[in-house]
Every structure is written in C-alpha cells, then in structure tokens.
Amino acid sequence: MGYTNHCWVSTDCDLSEEAWAALCRGWRAMADECVKSGVCVLAGGCGDGAPAIDDQHISFNGQGDESHETCVVHRNTKKLPKIRGRRFAFVKTNQKPYDTMVLATYALWKHVLVHLADADDSDIELVSDGGNEVYCAGDVQRLVAAGVEALDEAPPPKGAVSASALQQLSPVSADGGASSGGDKATNKKRQAAPDVKDKPTAATKQPRN
C-alpha cells in the first residue's frame, strides 16, 4: 500500500462550532510553525494552491513533487468510512516532507476530540507505518505544541488570515461563538500535546502505488 498514517476512531463525534473553530486555529498555528521552521511547504489537495478550511473540513497536501495523497480532517467523524466497528482516516504520504504535518494534524485532531468533545483517549488510536514513536518525534511535537497553545487563544476576527505563506487560506466560518454544548467544551480540561499509545473541500490527490 505504501507508507501510511492512520487515525482510528471508535466513537462518533460532531464537533461543536466552538471546538471546530479551536481546531482550525490550532491547525493554522501548526501550519505557520511548519513553514517558519522549514519542515515543508503546504499546498492544496492536488499539490498546488493553498490548503483549504471551511466549516466541515481541513484539507492539505505537500507542494508539487513533494505531494502525495491529500490529508482531510472532518468535523463530524460520522463522515469517515467504517470497518469492523471503527471509523478511520488514513493518508499515504510515501514519507514525503508533509508527512510530519500529517502526523501533527492527527495528533491535534485527537487532542480536540478528547478534550473539547466527548471522546475518551482510548477511543482514538493513532498508528503509523513508521511505528507509533514517530508521533513523538521532535518536529511533530513542536508543531503539536504550537497547535495546542493556540486552542486557548481568542479567535481571530472573522475573515482574518495568518501572516505566513498560507495567506491564501480561506477563513473559518465560525467566529468563536459556542453552540449548544459549548460550555461543556469550554470547561473540559486542556492539556499538553497528547500522548499517542472523506468529503474534502478541495480536490484530492490519490496517487497510484
């Protein structure tokens, strides 16, 4: 199949408006850190343009020859395919540079599902063909730390974009207001980067083996 990262989800979660806005803030912070630290250059689903965010999805890829399959994060995990009682997402990266951002994205997604929604830690399993220790690699942890820190920040004004190479990134539609269940999400304890044991908005790329 090729070098792949997986996120297995044993519960159904539809993130509140507040929790989704927080995840999008955190992802933008990771993307900024990714570009600033020279980890990789991010692009849209087909390896060109800009990563895309809307009120249901985050999608991105590497750029040009450093692209492979599109990484897509869903606000509602019910949108994920299901096998043997568990839902799952996966991205075949062929270990291209954007693989680090994929790992960080899955780790932040898990963090939000556990701490800002109703999932338990045991409900989300992150797996990689590189061994689960790759989620603890320095570059991955640095990106995740930047993302987790941004979760508690005040949301940017509606329509604001980051100042990095992702200036084309579309704004999150949510402006930080909580939906029903928002108080619960707000009161759940935020922790440091987690210990680690598709309808995309842009065109997706699925290369052959």
Coordinates of N, CA and C in Angstrom, one line a residue:
M1 N 0.8 -1.2 0.0 CA 0.0 0.0 0.0 C 0.9 1.3 0.0
G2 N 2.0 1.2 0.6 CA 2.9 2.4 0.7 C 2.8 3.0 2.1
Y3 N 3.8 3.8 2.4 CA 3.9 4.3 3.8 C 2.7 5.2 4.1
T4 N 2.0 4.8 5.2 CA 0.7 5.4 5.5 C 0.6 5.7 7.0
N5 N -0.1 6.7 7.3 CA -0.5 7.1 8.7 C -2.0 6.9 8.8
H6 N -2.5 6.4 10.0 CA -3.9 6.1 10.2 C -4.4 6.8 11.5
C7 N -5.7 7.1 11.5 CA -6.4 7.6 12.7 C -7.6 6.7 12.8
W8 N -7.7 5.9 13.8 CA -8.9 5.0 14.1 C -9.7 5.7 15.2
V9 N -11.0 5.7 14.9 CA -12.0 6.4 15.8 C -13.1 5.5 16.2
S10 N -13.2 5.2 17.5 CA -14.2 4.2 18.0 C -15.5 4.9 18.4
T11 N -15.7 6.2 18.3 CA -16.9 6.9 18.7 C -17.3 7.9 17.6
D12 N -18.5 8.3 17.6 CA -19.0 9.3 16.7 C -19.0 10.7 17.4
C13 N -18.3 11.6 16.8 CA -18.2 13.0 17.3 C -18.5 14.0 16.3
D14 N -19.4 14.9 16.5 CA -19.7 16.0 15.6 C -19.3 17.3 16.4
L15 N -18.1 17.8 16.1 CA -17.5 18.9 16.9 C -18.5 20.1 17.0
S16 N -18.6 20.7 18.1 CA -19.4 22.0 18.2 C -18.7 23.1 17.4
E17 N -19.4 24.1 17.2 CA -18.9 25.3 16.5 C -17.6 25.8 17.2
E18 N -17.7 25.9 18.5 CA -16.5 26.4 19.2 C -15.3 25.4 19.1
A19 N -15.6 24.1 19.3 CA -14.5 23.2 19.2 C -13.9 23.1 17.8
W20 N -14.7 23.2 16.8 CA -14.2 23.2 15.4 C -13.4 24.5 15.1
A21 N -13.8 25.6 15.6 CA -13.1 26.9 15.4 C -11.7 26.7 16.1
A22 N -11.7 26.1 17.3 CA -10.5 25.9 18.1 C -9.5 25.0 17.3
L23 N -10.0 23.9 16.7 CA -9.2 23.0 15.9 C -8.6 23.8 14.7
C24 N -9.4 24.6 14.1 CA -8.9 25.3 12.9 C -7.8 26.3 13.3
R25 N -8.0 27.0 14.5 CA -7.0 27.9 15.0 C -5.7 27.1 15.2
G26 N -5.8 26.0 15.9 CA -4.7 25.2 16.2 C -4.0 24.7 15.0
W27 N -4.7 24.3 14.0 CA -4.1 23.8 12.7 C -3.4 24.9 12.0
R28 N -4.0 26.1 12.0 CA -3.3 27.3 11.4 C -2.0 27.6 12.1
A29 N -2.0 27.5 13.4 CA -0.7 27.7 14.2 C 0.3 26.7 13.8
M30 N -0.1 25.4 13.7 CA 0.9 24.4 13.3 C 1.4 24.7 11.9
A31 N 0.5 25.1 11.0 CA 0.9 25.3 9.6 C 1.9 26.5 9.6
D32 N 1.7 27.5 10.4 CA 2.6 28.6 10.4 C 4.0 28.2 10.9
E33 N 4.0 27.4 12.0 CA 5.2 26.8 12.5 C 5.9 25.9 11.6
C34 N 5.1 25.1 10.8 CA 5.7 24.2 9.8 C 6.4 25.0 8.8
V35 N 5.9 26.1 8.3 CA 6.5 26.9 7.2 C 7.7 27.6 7.8
K36 N 7.5 28.2 9.0 CA 8.6 29.0 9.6 C 9.8 28.2 9.9
S37 N 9.6 27.0 10.4 CA 10.7 26.1 10.8 C 11.3 25.3 9.6
G38 N 10.7 25.5 8.4 CA 11.2 24.8 7.2 C 11.0 23.4 7.1
V39 N 9.9 22.9 7.9 CA 9.6 21.5 7.8 C 9.1 21.1 6.4
C40 N 8.3 21.8 5.8 CA 7.8 21.6 4.5 C 7.0 22.8 4.0
V41 N 6.6 22.7 2.7 CA 5.7 23.7 2.2 C 4.4 23.0 1.9
L42 N 3.3 23.6 2.4 CA 2.0 23.0 2.3 C 1.2 23.6 1.1
A43 N 0.3 22.8 0.6 CA -0.4 23.2 -0.6 C -1.8 22.6 -0.5
G44 N -2.6 22.9 -1.5 CA -4.0 22.3 -1.5 C -4.0 20.8 -1.8
G45 N -5.2 20.3 -2.0 CA -5.3 18.8 -2.1 C -4.6 18.2 -3.3
C46 N -4.4 18.9 -4.4 CA -3.7 18.3 -5.5 C -2.3 18.7 -5.6
G47 N -1.8 19.3 -4.5 CA -0.4 19.7 -4.5 C -0.1 21.1 -5.1
D48 N -1.1 21.9 -5.3 CA -0.9 23.3 -5.7 C -1.9 24.2 -5.0
G49 N -1.8 25.5 -5.2 CA -2.7 26.3 -4.5 C -2.5 26.3 -3.0
A50 N -3.5 26.6 -2.2 CA -3.4 26.7 -0.7 C -4.2 25.7 0.0
P51 N -3.8 25.2 1.2 CA -4.7 24.4 2.0 C -6.1 25.0 2.2
A52 N -7.1 24.2 2.4 CA -8.5 24.7 2.5 C -9.1 24.4 3.8
I53 N -9.8 25.4 4.4 CA -10.6 25.2 5.6 C -12.0 25.7 5.3
D54 N -13.0 24.9 5.7 CA -14.3 25.5 5.7 C -15.0 25.0 7.0
D55 N -16.3 25.1 7.1 CA -16.9 24.8 8.4 C -17.1 23.3 8.6
Q56 N -16.5 22.4 7.7 CA -16.6 21.0 7.9 C -15.3 20.2 7.7
H57 N -14.4 20.8 7.0 CA -13.2 20.1 6.7 C -11.9 21.0 6.7
I58 N -10.8 20.3 6.9 CA -9.5 20.9 6.7 C -8.8 19.9 5.7
S59 N -8.2 20.4 4.6 CA -7.6 19.6 3.6 C -6.3 20.2 3.1
F60 N -5.3 19.4 3.0 CA -4.0 19.9 2.5 C -3.1 18.8 1.9
N61 N -2.0 19.1 1.4 CA -1.1 18.2 0.8 C 0.3 18.8 0.8
G62 N 1.3 18.1 0.4 CA 2.6 18.8 0.1 C 2.5 19.5 -1.2
Q63 N 3.6 20.2 -1.6 CA 3.6 21.0 -2.8 C 4.3 20.4 -3.9
G64 N 3.7 20.4 -5.1 CA 4.4 19.9 -6.3 C 4.8 18.5 -6.2
D65 N 6.1 18.2 -6.5 CA 6.6 16.9 -6.4 C 6.7 16.3 -5.0
E66 N 6.5 17.1 -4.0 CA 6.5 16.7 -2.6 C 5.1 16.4 -2.1
S67 N 4.1 16.3 -3.1 CA 2.8 16.0 -2.7 C 2.6 14.5 -2.9
H68 N 1.5 13.9 -2.3 CA 1.2 12.5 -2.5 C -0.3 12.4 -2.3
E69 N -0.9 11.8 -1.3 CA -2.3 11.8 -1.0 C -2.7 13.0 -0.2
T70 N -3.9 13.4 -0.4 CA -4.5 14.5 0.4 C -4.8 14.1 1.8
C71 N -4.5 14.9 2.8 CA -4.9 14.7 4.2 C -6.2 15.5 4.4
V72 N -7.2 14.9 4.9 CA -8.5 15.5 5.1 C -8.9 15.3 6.6
V73 N -9.3 16.3 7.3 CA -9.8 16.2 8.6 C -11.3 16.6 8.6
H74 N -12.1 15.8 9.2 CA -13.6 16.0 9.2 C -14.0 16.5 10.6
R75 N -14.9 17.5 10.5 CA -15.5 18.0 11.8 C -16.4 16.9 12.4
N76 N -17.1 16.2 11.6 CA -18.0 15.1 12.0 C -17.4 13.8 11.7
T77 N -17.0 13.0 12.7 CA -16.4 11.7 12.4 C -17.3 10.7 11.7
K78 N -18.6 10.9 11.7 CA -19.5 10.1 11.0 C -19.3 10.1 9.5
K79 N -18.6 11.1 9.0 CA -18.3 11.1 7.6 C -17.1 10.2 7.2
L80 N -16.5 9.6 8.2 CA -15.4 8.7 7.9 C -15.9 7.3 7.6
P81 N -15.2 6.6 6.7 CA -15.6 5.2 6.5 C -15.5 4.3 7.7
K82 N -16.2 3.2 7.7 CA -16.2 2.4 8.9 C -15.9 0.9 8.6
I83 N -15.0 0.3 9.4 CA -14.7 -1.1 9.2 C -14.5 -1.8 10.5
R84 N -15.1 -3.0 10.7 CA -15.0 -3.7 11.9 C -15.4 -2.9 13.1
G85 N -16.4 -2.0 13.0 CA -16.9 -1.3 14.2 C -16.2 0.0 14.5
R86 N -15.1 0.3 13.7 CA -14.4 1.6 13.9 C -14.3 2.4 12.7
R87 N -14.4 3.7 12.8 CA -14.2 4.6 11.7 C -12.7 4.9 11.6
F88 N -12.3 5.3 10.4 CA -10.9 5.5 10.2 C -10.6 6.6 9.1
A89 N -9.4 7.2 9.3 CA -8.9 8.1 8.2 C -7.5 7.6 8.0
F90 N -7.0 7.8 6.8 CA -5.6 7.4 6.5 C -5.0 8.3 5.4
V91 N -3.7 8.5 5.4 CA -3.0 9.2 4.4 C -1.8 8.5 4.0
K92 N -1.6 8.2 2.7 CA -0.4 7.6 2.2 C 0.5 8.7 1.8
T93 N 1.6 8.9 2.5 CA 2.5 10.1 2.3 C 3.8 9.7 1.6
N94 N 4.1 8.4 1.5 CA 5.3 8.0 0.9 C 6.5 8.6 1.7
Q95 N 6.3 9.1 2.9 CA 7.3 9.7 3.8 C 7.9 11.0 3.2
K96 N 7.1 11.7 2.4 CA 7.5 13.0 1.8 C 7.4 14.0 3.0
P97 N 8.0 15.2 2.8 CA 8.2 16.1 3.9 C 6.9 16.4 4.6
Y98 N 5.8 16.5 3.9 CA 4.5 16.9 4.6 C 4.0 15.8 5.5
D99 N 4.6 14.6 5.5 CA 4.3 13.6 6.5 C 4.3 14.1 7.9
T100 N 5.3 14.9 8.2 CA 5.3 15.5 9.6 C 4.1 16.3 9.9
M101 N 3.6 17.0 9.0 CA 2.4 17.8 9.3 C 1.1 16.9 9.4
V102 N 1.1 15.8 8.6 CA 0.0 14.9 8.7 C 0.0 14.3 10.1
L103 N 1.1 13.8 10.6 CA 1.2 13.3 12.0 C 0.7 14.3 13.0
A104 N 1.2 15.5 12.9 CA 0.8 16.6 13.8 C -0.7 16.9 13.7
T105 N -1.2 16.8 12.5 CA -2.7 17.1 12.3 C -3.5 16.0 13.0
Y106 N -3.1 14.7 12.8 CA -3.8 13.7 13.5 C -3.7 13.8 15.0
A107 N -2.6 14.2 15.5 CA -2.4 14.3 17.0 C -3.2 15.4 17.5
L108 N -3.3 16.6 16.8 CA -4.1 17.7 17.3 C -5.6 17.3 17.2
W109 N -6.0 16.6 16.1 CA -7.4 16.2 16.0 C -7.8 15.3 17.1
K110 N -6.9 14.4 17.5 CA -7.2 13.5 18.7 C -7.4 14.4 19.9
H111 N -6.5 15.3 20.1 CA -6.5 16.2 21.3 C -7.8 16.9 21.4
V112 N -8.3 17.5 20.3 CA -9.6 18.2 20.4 C -10.7 17.2 20.6
L113 N -10.8 16.1 19.9 CA -11.8 15.1 20.1 C -11.9 14.7 21.6
V114 N -10.8 14.5 22.2 CA -10.8 14.1 23.6 C -11.1 15.2 24.6
H115 N -10.5 16.4 24.4 CA -10.5 17.4 25.4 C -11.6 18.5 25.2
L116 N -12.1 18.6 23.9 CA -13.1 19.6 23.6 C -14.4 18.9 23.1
A117 N -14.4 17.6 23.1 CA -15.7 16.9 22.7 C -15.9 15.7 23.7
D118 N -16.5 14.7 23.2 CA -17.0 13.6 24.1 C -16.2 12.3 24.0
A119 N -15.1 12.3 23.2 CA -14.3 11.1 23.1 C -13.4 10.9 24.3
D120 N -13.2 9.6 24.6 CA -12.2 9.2 25.5 C -10.8 9.0 24.8
D121 N -9.7 9.1 25.6 CA -8.4 8.8 25.0 C -8.4 7.5 24.3
S122 N -9.0 6.5 24.8 CA -8.9 5.2 24.3 C -9.8 5.0 23.0
D123 N -10.6 6.0 22.7 CA -11.5 6.0 21.5 C -10.7 6.3 20.2
I124 N -9.6 7.0 20.4 CA -8.8 7.4 19.2 C -7.4 6.8 19.2
E125 N -7.1 6.1 18.2 CA -5.8 5.4 18.1 C -5.1 5.9 16.9
L126 N -3.9 6.4 17.1 CA -3.0 6.9 16.0 C -2.0 5.9 15.7
V127 N -1.9 5.5 14.4 CA -1.0 4.5 14.0 C -0.2 5.0 12.8
S128 N 1.0 4.5 12.7 CA 1.9 4.9 11.5 C 2.7 3.7 11.1
D129 N 2.9 3.6 9.8 CA 3.8 2.5 9.3 C 5.2 2.7 9.8
G130 N 5.5 3.9 10.2 CA 6.9 4.2 10.8 C 7.0 3.8 12.2
G131 N 6.0 3.3 12.8 CA 6.0 2.9 14.2 C 5.3 4.1 15.0
N132 N 4.6 3.8 16.1 CA 3.9 4.9 16.8 C 4.8 5.9 17.4
E133 N 6.1 5.6 17.5 CA 7.1 6.5 18.1 C 7.3 7.7 17.2
V134 N 6.9 7.7 15.9 CA 7.1 8.8 15.0 C 6.2 10.0 15.5
Y135 N 5.1 9.7 16.2 CA 4.2 10.8 16.7 C 5.0 11.6 17.8
C136 N 6.0 11.0 18.4 CA 6.8 11.7 19.5 C 8.0 12.3 19.0
A137 N 8.2 12.3 17.6 CA 9.4 12.9 17.1 C 9.5 14.4 17.4
G138 N 10.6 15.0 17.4 CA 10.8 16.4 17.8 C 10.0 17.4 17.0
D139 N 10.1 17.3 15.6 CA 9.4 18.2 14.7 C 7.8 18.0 14.9
V140 N 7.4 16.8 15.1 CA 5.9 16.6 15.3 C 5.5 17.2 16.6
Q141 N 6.2 17.0 17.7 CA 5.8 17.5 19.0 C 5.9 19.0 19.0
R142 N 6.8 19.6 18.3 CA 6.9 21.1 18.2 C 5.7 21.7 17.5
L143 N 5.3 21.1 16.4 CA 4.1 21.5 15.7 C 2.8 21.4 16.6
V144 N 2.7 20.2 17.3 CA 1.5 19.9 18.1 C 1.5 20.9 19.2
A145 N 2.6 21.2 19.9 CA 2.6 22.1 21.0 C 2.1 23.5 20.5
A146 N 2.5 23.9 19.3 CA 2.1 25.2 18.8 C 0.6 25.2 18.6
G147 N 0.1 24.1 18.1 CA -1.4 23.9 17.9 C -2.2 23.9 19.2
V148 N -1.7 23.2 20.2 CA -2.4 23.1 21.4 C -2.4 24.5 22.1
E149 N -1.3 25.2 22.0 CA -1.3 26.5 22.6 C -2.3 27.5 22.0
A150 N -2.5 27.3 20.7 CA -3.4 28.2 20.0 C -4.9 27.9 20.3
L151 N -5.2 26.7 20.9 CA -6.6 26.4 21.2 C -7.2 27.3 22.2
D152 N -6.4 27.8 23.1 CA -6.9 28.7 24.2 C -6.9 30.2 23.8
E153 N -6.3 30.5 22.6 CA -6.3 31.9 22.2 C -7.6 32.4 21.8
A154 N -7.8 33.7 21.9 CA -9.1 34.3 21.4 C -9.1 34.1 19.9
P155 N -10.3 33.7 19.3 CA -10.4 33.5 17.9 C -10.1 34.8 17.1
P156 N -9.5 34.7 15.9 CA -9.2 35.9 15.1 C -10.5 36.5 14.6
P157 N -10.5 37.8 14.2 CA -11.7 38.4 13.6 C -12.1 37.6 12.4
K158 N -13.4 37.5 12.2 CA -13.9 36.8 11.1 C -13.3 37.3 9.8
G159 N -12.7 36.4 9.0 CA -12.1 36.8 7.7 C -10.6 37.0 7.9
A160 N -10.0 36.9 9.1 CA -8.6 37.1 9.3 C -7.9 35.9 8.7
V161 N -6.6 36.1 8.3 CA -5.8 35.0 7.8 C -4.4 35.2 8.5
S162 N -3.7 34.1 8.5 CA -2.3 34.1 9.1 C -1.4 34.9 8.2
A163 N -0.3 35.3 8.8 CA 0.7 36.1 8.1 C 1.8 35.3 7.4
S164 N 1.7 34.0 7.4 CA 2.7 33.2 6.8 C 2.5 33.0 5.3
A165 N 3.1 31.9 4.8 CA 3.0 31.6 3.4 C 1.6 31.1 3.1
L166 N 0.7 30.9 4.2 CA -0.6 30.4 4.0 C -1.6 31.5 3.9
Q167 N -1.2 32.7 3.4 CA -2.1 33.8 3.4 C -3.4 33.6 2.6
Q168 N -3.3 32.6 1.6 CA -4.5 32.3 0.8 C -5.5 31.5 1.5
L169 N -5.2 31.0 2.7 CA -6.0 30.0 3.4 C -7.4 30.7 3.7
S170 N -8.5 30.0 3.3 CA -9.8 30.6 3.5 C -10.1 30.6 5.0
P171 N -10.8 31.7 5.4 CA -11.1 31.9 6.8 C -12.1 30.8 7.3
V172 N -12.0 30.5 8.6 CA -13.0 29.7 9.2 C -14.3 30.4 9.3
S173 N -15.4 29.8 9.0 CA -16.7 30.5 9.1 C -17.1 30.8 10.5
A174 N -16.7 29.9 11.5 CA -17.1 30.1 12.9 C -16.3 31.3 13.4
D175 N -16.9 32.1 14.2 CA -16.3 33.3 14.8 C -16.0 33.1 16.3
G176 N -16.1 31.9 16.8 CA -15.7 31.6 18.1 C -16.9 31.5 19.0
G177 N -18.2 31.7 18.5 CA -19.3 31.6 19.4 C -19.6 30.1 19.6
A178 N -20.1 29.8 20.9 CA -20.3 28.4 21.2 C -21.7 28.0 20.8
S179 N -21.8 26.8 20.3 CA -23.1 26.2 20.0 C -23.6 25.5 21.2
S180 N -24.7 24.8 21.1 CA -25.2 24.0 22.3 C -24.1 23.0 22.6
G181 N -23.8 22.9 23.9 CA -22.7 22.1 24.3 C -21.4 22.8 24.4
G182 N -21.4 24.1 24.1 CA -20.2 24.9 24.1 C -19.6 25.0 25.4
D183 N -20.5 25.2 26.5 CA -20.0 25.3 27.8 C -19.2 24.1 28.2
K184 N -19.7 22.9 27.8 CA -19.1 21.7 28.2 C -17.7 21.6 27.5
A185 N -17.7 22.1 26.3 CA -16.4 22.1 25.6 C -15.4 23.0 26.2
T186 N -15.9 24.2 26.6 CA -15.1 25.2 27.2 C -14.5 24.7 28.5
N187 N -15.3 24.0 29.3 CA -14.9 23.6 30.6 C -14.0 22.3 30.7
K188 N -14.0 21.6 29.6 CA -13.1 20.4 29.6 C -11.7 20.8 29.6
K189 N -10.9 20.1 30.4 CA -9.5 20.5 30.7 C -8.7 20.4 29.4
R190 N -7.9 21.5 29.1 CA -7.0 21.4 28.1 C -5.7 20.9 28.6
Q191 N -5.0 20.0 27.9 CA -3.7 19.5 28.4 C -2.7 19.8 27.4
A192 N -1.4 19.4 27.7 CA -0.3 19.5 26.8 C -0.6 18.5 25.6
A193 N 0.4 18.5 24.6 CA 0.3 17.7 23.5 C 0.0 16.2 23.9
P194 N -1.0 15.5 23.3 CA -1.4 14.2 23.8 C -0.4 13.2 23.6
D195 N -0.4 12.2 24.6 CA 0.4 11.0 24.4 C -0.3 10.1 23.4
V196 N 0.5 9.6 22.5 CA -0.1 8.8 21.4 C 0.2 7.4 21.6
K197 N -0.3 6.3 22.2 CA 0.0 4.8 22.5 C 0.7 4.1 21.5
D198 N -14.3 10.4 3.2 CA -13.5 11.6 3.3 C -14.3 12.8 2.6
K199 N -15.4 13.9 2.7 CA -15.7 14.8 1.6 C -14.8 16.0 1.8
P200 N -13.8 16.1 1.0 CA -12.9 17.2 1.1 C -13.4 18.5 0.5
T201 N -12.9 19.6 0.9 CA -13.3 20.9 0.3 C -12.6 21.2 -0.9
A202 N -11.4 20.6 -1.1 CA -10.6 20.9 -2.3 C -10.4 19.5 -3.0
A203 N -10.0 19.6 -4.3 CA -9.8 18.3 -5.0 C -8.7 17.5 -4.2
T204 N -8.9 16.2 -4.2 CA -7.9 15.4 -3.5 C -7.1 14.6 -4.5
K205 N -5.9 14.2 -4.0 CA -4.9 13.5 -4.8 C -4.7 12.1 -4.3
Q206 N -4.9 11.1 -5.1 CA -4.7 9.7 -4.6 C -3.8 9.0 -5.7
P207 N -2.5 9.2 -5.5 CA -1.6 8.6 -6.5 C -1.6 7.1 -6.5
R208 N -1.2 6.5 -7.6 CA -1.1 5.1 -7.7 C 0.0 4.6 -6.8
N209 N 0.0 3.3 -6.4 CA 1.1 2.7 -5.7 C 2.4 2.7 -6.5

